[in-house]
Short mmCIF file of C-alpha atoms in Angstrom, two decimals:
data_model
loop_
_atom_site.label_atom_id
_atom_site.label_comp_id
_atom_site.label_asym_id
_atom_site.label_seq_id
_atom_site.Cartn_x
_atom_site.Cartn_y
_atom_site.Cartn_z
CA GLN D 22 -128.94 -5.69 49.38
CA GLN D 23 -125.75 -6.41 50.64
CA GLY D 24 -126.01 -10.49 51.58
CA ALA D 25 -128.89 -11.17 49.78
CA ASN D 26 -128.76 -13.71 46.81
CA PRO D 27 -127.73 -12.33 43.24
CA VAL D 28 -130.67 -11.52 40.83
CA ALA D 29 -131.28 -10.07 37.57
CA LEU D 30 -131.19 -6.71 37.81
CA SER D 31 -133.19 -4.32 36.02
CA VAL D 32 -132.74 -0.51 36.59
CA PRO D 33 -135.85 1.06 37.97
CA GLN D 34 -136.76 4.63 36.46
CA ASN D 35 -139.51 5.46 39.00
CA MET D 36 -139.59 9.10 40.21
CA ILE D 37 -137.85 9.78 43.54
CA PRO D 38 -140.63 11.01 45.97
CA ALA D 39 -140.19 14.01 48.11
CA LYS D 40 -138.49 14.54 51.54
CA ALA D 41 -139.46 17.21 53.82
CA THR D 42 -137.03 19.11 55.43
CA THR D 43 -136.43 17.60 59.38
CA SER D 44 -132.99 18.87 60.21
CA GLY D 45 -130.53 21.92 58.89
CA VAL D 46 -127.76 23.71 59.70
CA MET D 47 -127.10 27.24 59.79
CA VAL D 48 -123.65 28.32 60.75
CA ALA D 49 -123.45 32.16 61.05
CA ASN D 50 -120.29 34.53 61.61
CA LEU D 51 -121.91 37.66 63.03
CA THR D 52 -120.19 40.62 63.11
CA SER D 53 -119.82 42.17 66.89
CA THR D 54 -119.83 45.92 65.48
CA HIS D 55 -123.49 46.19 65.11
CA ASP D 56 -125.10 48.35 67.28
CA VAL D 57 -127.58 47.06 70.13
CA ILE D 58 -131.02 47.15 68.87
CA PRO D 59 -133.18 47.45 72.21
CA ALA D 60 -135.64 44.85 72.91
CA ALA D 61 -138.44 47.98 73.14
CA THR D 62 -137.82 48.30 69.20
CA THR D 63 -140.59 46.15 67.72
CA PHE D 64 -139.18 43.61 64.98
CA ASP D 65 -140.62 44.18 61.32
CA PRO D 66 -139.26 42.15 58.62
CA ASP D 67 -140.09 44.84 56.21
CA LYS D 68 -137.94 47.79 57.98
CA PRO D 69 -134.29 46.95 58.22
CA GLU D 70 -133.66 48.98 60.95
CA THR D 71 -135.19 46.51 63.42
CA TYR D 72 -132.78 43.62 62.74
CA SER D 73 -129.07 43.32 62.04
CA PHE D 74 -128.92 40.31 59.52
CA VAL D 75 -130.81 38.55 57.57
CA ASN D 76 -130.23 35.14 55.91
CA ASN D 77 -132.51 32.57 53.38
CA MET D 78 -132.67 28.85 53.66
CA THR D 79 -134.95 26.99 51.05
CA THR D 80 -136.72 23.87 52.54
CA PHE D 81 -139.25 21.47 51.35
CA ASP D 82 -142.32 20.02 52.90
CA SER D 83 -143.77 16.57 52.64
CA LEU D 84 -145.33 17.11 49.11
CA GLY D 85 -142.01 18.68 48.06
CA ASN D 86 -142.93 22.35 47.95
CA ARG D 87 -140.25 24.98 48.33
CA HIS D 88 -140.10 27.11 51.28
CA GLU D 89 -138.28 30.12 51.46
CA ILE D 90 -137.30 30.66 54.99
CA ASN D 91 -135.82 34.21 56.11
CA VAL D 92 -133.79 34.09 59.37
CA PHE D 93 -133.23 37.30 61.08
CA TYR D 94 -130.87 37.96 63.56
CA VAL D 95 -130.98 40.85 65.80
CA LYS D 96 -128.18 41.87 68.38
CA ARG D 97 -130.01 42.61 71.71
CA SER D 98 -127.19 43.26 74.08
CA GLU D 99 -123.45 43.36 74.50
CA SER D 100 -121.41 43.30 78.06
CA THR D 101 -117.82 43.02 78.61
CA THR D 102 -118.52 40.18 81.05
CA ALA D 103 -121.20 38.28 80.10
CA GLY D 104 -120.95 38.76 76.27
CA ASN D 105 -123.75 39.66 73.80
CA SER D 106 -127.02 38.29 73.26
CA TRP D 107 -129.28 38.02 69.91
CA ASP D 108 -132.76 37.13 69.05
CA VAL D 109 -133.51 35.01 65.83
CA TYR D 110 -137.01 35.57 64.21
CA THR D 111 -138.19 33.34 61.19
CA LEU D 112 -140.44 34.02 58.56
CA ASP D 113 -141.67 31.41 55.92
CA SER D 114 -142.16 33.62 52.99
CA SER D 115 -143.70 30.88 50.90
CA ALA D 116 -146.52 30.27 53.21
CA LYS D 117 -150.45 30.54 52.01
CA PRO D 118 -152.04 32.29 54.00
CA ALA D 119 -149.08 34.48 54.77
CA GLU D 120 -147.08 34.18 57.98
CA THR D 121 -146.49 36.81 60.66
CA ALA D 122 -142.59 36.78 61.58
CA ALA D 123 -142.08 35.70 65.06
CA LYS D 124 -139.20 35.19 67.56
CA ARG D 125 -137.90 31.64 67.51
CA GLY D 126 -135.27 31.65 70.31
CA SER D 127 -132.21 33.69 70.92
CA MET D 128 -128.30 33.24 71.19
CA THR D 129 -125.68 34.18 73.49
CA PHE D 130 -121.91 34.39 72.60
CA ASP D 131 -119.14 34.45 75.40
CA THR D 132 -116.45 37.40 75.66
CA ASN D 133 -114.29 35.72 72.84
CA GLY D 134 -117.06 35.55 70.38
CA ALA D 135 -117.82 31.51 70.81
CA LEU D 136 -121.55 30.66 70.83
CA GLN D 137 -122.45 29.79 74.61
CA SER D 138 -126.17 28.94 74.72
CA VAL D 139 -128.96 28.61 73.07
CA THR D 140 -132.81 29.63 73.96
CA ASN D 141 -135.34 27.30 71.82
CA GLY D 142 -138.41 28.87 71.87
CA THR D 143 -139.46 29.11 75.57
CA ASN D 144 -137.41 26.41 76.95
CA PRO D 145 -134.70 27.37 79.23
CA ALA D 146 -131.06 28.40 77.70
CA SER D 147 -129.07 25.29 76.97
CA THR D 148 -125.10 25.17 76.61
CA THR D 149 -125.34 21.69 74.90
CA ASP D 150 -128.27 21.71 72.53
CA PHE D 151 -127.79 24.66 69.90
CA THR D 152 -130.93 24.14 67.96
CA LEU D 153 -134.00 26.18 67.23
CA THR D 154 -137.43 24.86 66.04
CA ILE D 155 -138.58 26.37 62.64
CA PRO D 156 -141.91 26.26 61.52
CA MET D 157 -142.74 25.94 57.83
CA GLY D 158 -146.33 27.00 56.85
CA VAL D 159 -149.00 25.90 54.20
CA VAL D 160 -148.22 25.47 51.01
CA ASN D 161 -150.37 23.65 48.25
CA GLY D 162 -152.16 21.55 50.76
CA ALA D 163 -149.21 20.48 52.95
CA PRO D 164 -149.76 20.66 56.21
CA ALA D 165 -147.58 22.89 58.43
CA GLN D 166 -144.51 21.25 60.00
CA THR D 167 -141.37 22.24 61.73
CA PHE D 168 -137.73 21.27 61.61
CA ALA D 169 -134.64 21.77 63.62
CA LEU D 170 -132.09 24.26 62.95
CA SER D 171 -128.56 23.61 64.48
CA ALA D 172 -126.74 27.29 65.00
CA ALA D 173 -123.58 24.94 66.62
CA GLY D 174 -120.31 26.74 65.34
CA SER D 175 -121.61 30.21 64.84
CA LYS D 176 -119.56 32.98 66.29
CA GLN D 177 -119.47 36.36 66.98
CA GLN D 178 -116.31 38.32 65.86
CA ASN D 179 -115.40 41.40 64.39
CA THR D 180 -115.12 40.66 60.68
CA GLY D 181 -116.81 43.82 59.26
CA THR D 182 -119.55 41.77 57.52
CA ASP D 183 -122.10 38.96 58.55
CA SER D 184 -121.70 35.65 56.74
CA ILE D 185 -122.76 32.12 56.86
CA VAL D 186 -120.16 29.59 56.98
CA THR D 187 -122.12 26.55 56.55
CA GLN D 188 -125.80 25.65 55.55
CA ASN D 189 -127.65 22.65 54.66
CA GLN D 190 -131.01 20.88 55.00
CA THR D 191 -132.21 17.41 54.79
CA GLY D 192 -135.30 17.75 52.49
CA TYR D 193 -135.69 17.83 49.05
CA ALA D 194 -138.50 18.14 46.01
CA ALA D 195 -139.72 14.78 44.24
CA GLY D 196 -137.33 14.14 41.03
CA GLU D 197 -137.20 12.42 37.70
CA PHE D 198 -135.10 9.38 36.75
CA THR D 199 -132.19 11.09 34.58
CA GLY D 200 -129.73 7.82 34.38
CA PHE D 201 -127.27 5.93 36.51
CA GLN D 202 -123.56 5.43 37.32
CA ILE D 203 -121.19 2.21 38.16
CA ASN D 204 -118.97 2.99 40.45
CA ASN D 205 -115.53 1.24 40.93
CA ASP D 206 -117.11 -1.60 43.82
CA GLY D 207 -119.83 -2.28 41.08
CA SER D 208 -122.46 -0.25 42.79
CA ILE D 209 -125.22 1.38 40.59
CA MET D 210 -126.28 4.90 41.82
CA GLY D 211 -129.15 6.04 39.91
CA THR D 212 -129.35 10.03 39.28
CA TYR D 213 -132.12 12.21 39.58
CA SER D 214 -133.66 15.25 38.43
CA ASN D 215 -133.57 17.05 42.10
CA SER D 216 -129.42 16.41 42.42
CA GLN D 217 -130.05 13.25 44.73
CA THR D 218 -128.68 10.10 43.88
CA GLN D 219 -129.86 6.73 45.07
CA LEU D 220 -128.38 3.21 45.01
CA LEU D 221 -130.15 0.65 42.67
CA GLY D 222 -127.90 -2.34 42.99
CA GLN D 223 -124.55 -3.84 43.15
CA ILE D 224 -122.70 -5.99 40.44
CA VAL D 225 -121.89 -9.42 41.71
CA MET D 226 -118.42 -11.13 40.76
CA VAL D 227 -117.83 -14.79 40.73
CA ASN D 228 -114.73 -16.70 40.99
CA PHE D 229 -113.96 -20.29 41.49
CA ALA D 230 -111.29 -22.46 43.54
CA ASN D 231 -110.19 -23.77 40.15
CA PRO D 232 -111.40 -21.71 37.26
CA GLU D 233 -109.72 -24.23 34.72
CA GLY D 234 -111.96 -26.70 35.56
CA LEU D 235 -115.13 -25.01 34.48
CA SER D 236 -116.85 -26.28 31.34
CA SER D 237 -117.56 -24.50 28.32
CA GLU D 238 -120.92 -24.16 27.36
CA GLY D 239 -120.21 -21.92 24.13
CA ASP D 240 -121.04 -18.14 23.97
CA ASN D 241 -118.61 -17.24 26.53
CA VAL D 242 -120.86 -19.23 29.01
CA TRP D 243 -119.17 -21.44 31.48
CA LYS D 244 -120.63 -23.96 33.65
CA GLU D 245 -119.29 -25.27 37.30
CA THR D 246 -118.24 -28.58 37.63
CA LEU D 247 -116.73 -30.78 40.38
CA SER D 248 -113.32 -29.78 39.48
CA SER D 249 -113.92 -26.30 39.45
CA GLY D 250 -115.73 -26.06 42.94
CA ASN D 251 -118.52 -24.08 44.07
CA PRO D 252 -118.98 -20.47 43.08
CA ILE D 253 -117.12 -17.89 45.18
CA LEU D 254 -119.67 -14.72 45.32
CA GLY D 255 -118.08 -10.96 45.91
CA THR D 256 -117.66 -7.71 44.68
CA ALA D 257 -115.08 -5.44 43.08
CA GLY D 258 -112.36 -4.70 45.37
CA SER D 259 -113.28 -6.96 48.13
CA GLY D 260 -111.99 -10.44 49.03
CA GLY D 261 -109.36 -10.74 46.40
CA PHE D 262 -111.85 -9.64 43.45
CA GLY D 263 -110.42 -6.99 40.97
#
């Protein structure tokens, strides 16, 4: 911990615990050439003709179980003055018992293809909060939970194909300790089997106002004296430390 008194460091080799997904980002570029699928057409994840595009996101629950979240985009309307609207459905294909796909909200794009508003569930449409609340079902005893999925930056343009520009999420499974590395500033980063890293400590450097005044104790051990002055602590790359 920065600012704390230095102590002998023993590199811990403990497992890093799982972290549940609490938020994510899915920035889509939806092609404008899709035909409108009328609201009267019942959405069915097993019938591709009932949706326009589907993408998958892997998330994690509080026990580190993987959830495969299928996100379906359905073009519902188009207008030369009001832009186009899309509904968003999701299905957690990992849930046990199995889930039923459901509508999570809708997205409206202006006539330039920029995301204009998002309706999250039954909440009013928002032009500033472009997030959808996405549920994760029950898996291996972990309780059902939700996470906030941001669609900010999504566009609707005639690109010929749908694509995902950016996708990420905050969760991960538990991970075993696999090693560590020391950075240029002396920070010691642990690495884990789940691709995570964690700060384990930082190497402290010591200087003296008059290093020539140190007393040799043998075996490359030196002791401060009145002549050397008190030790000055720091870290590599700061305060004149190399």
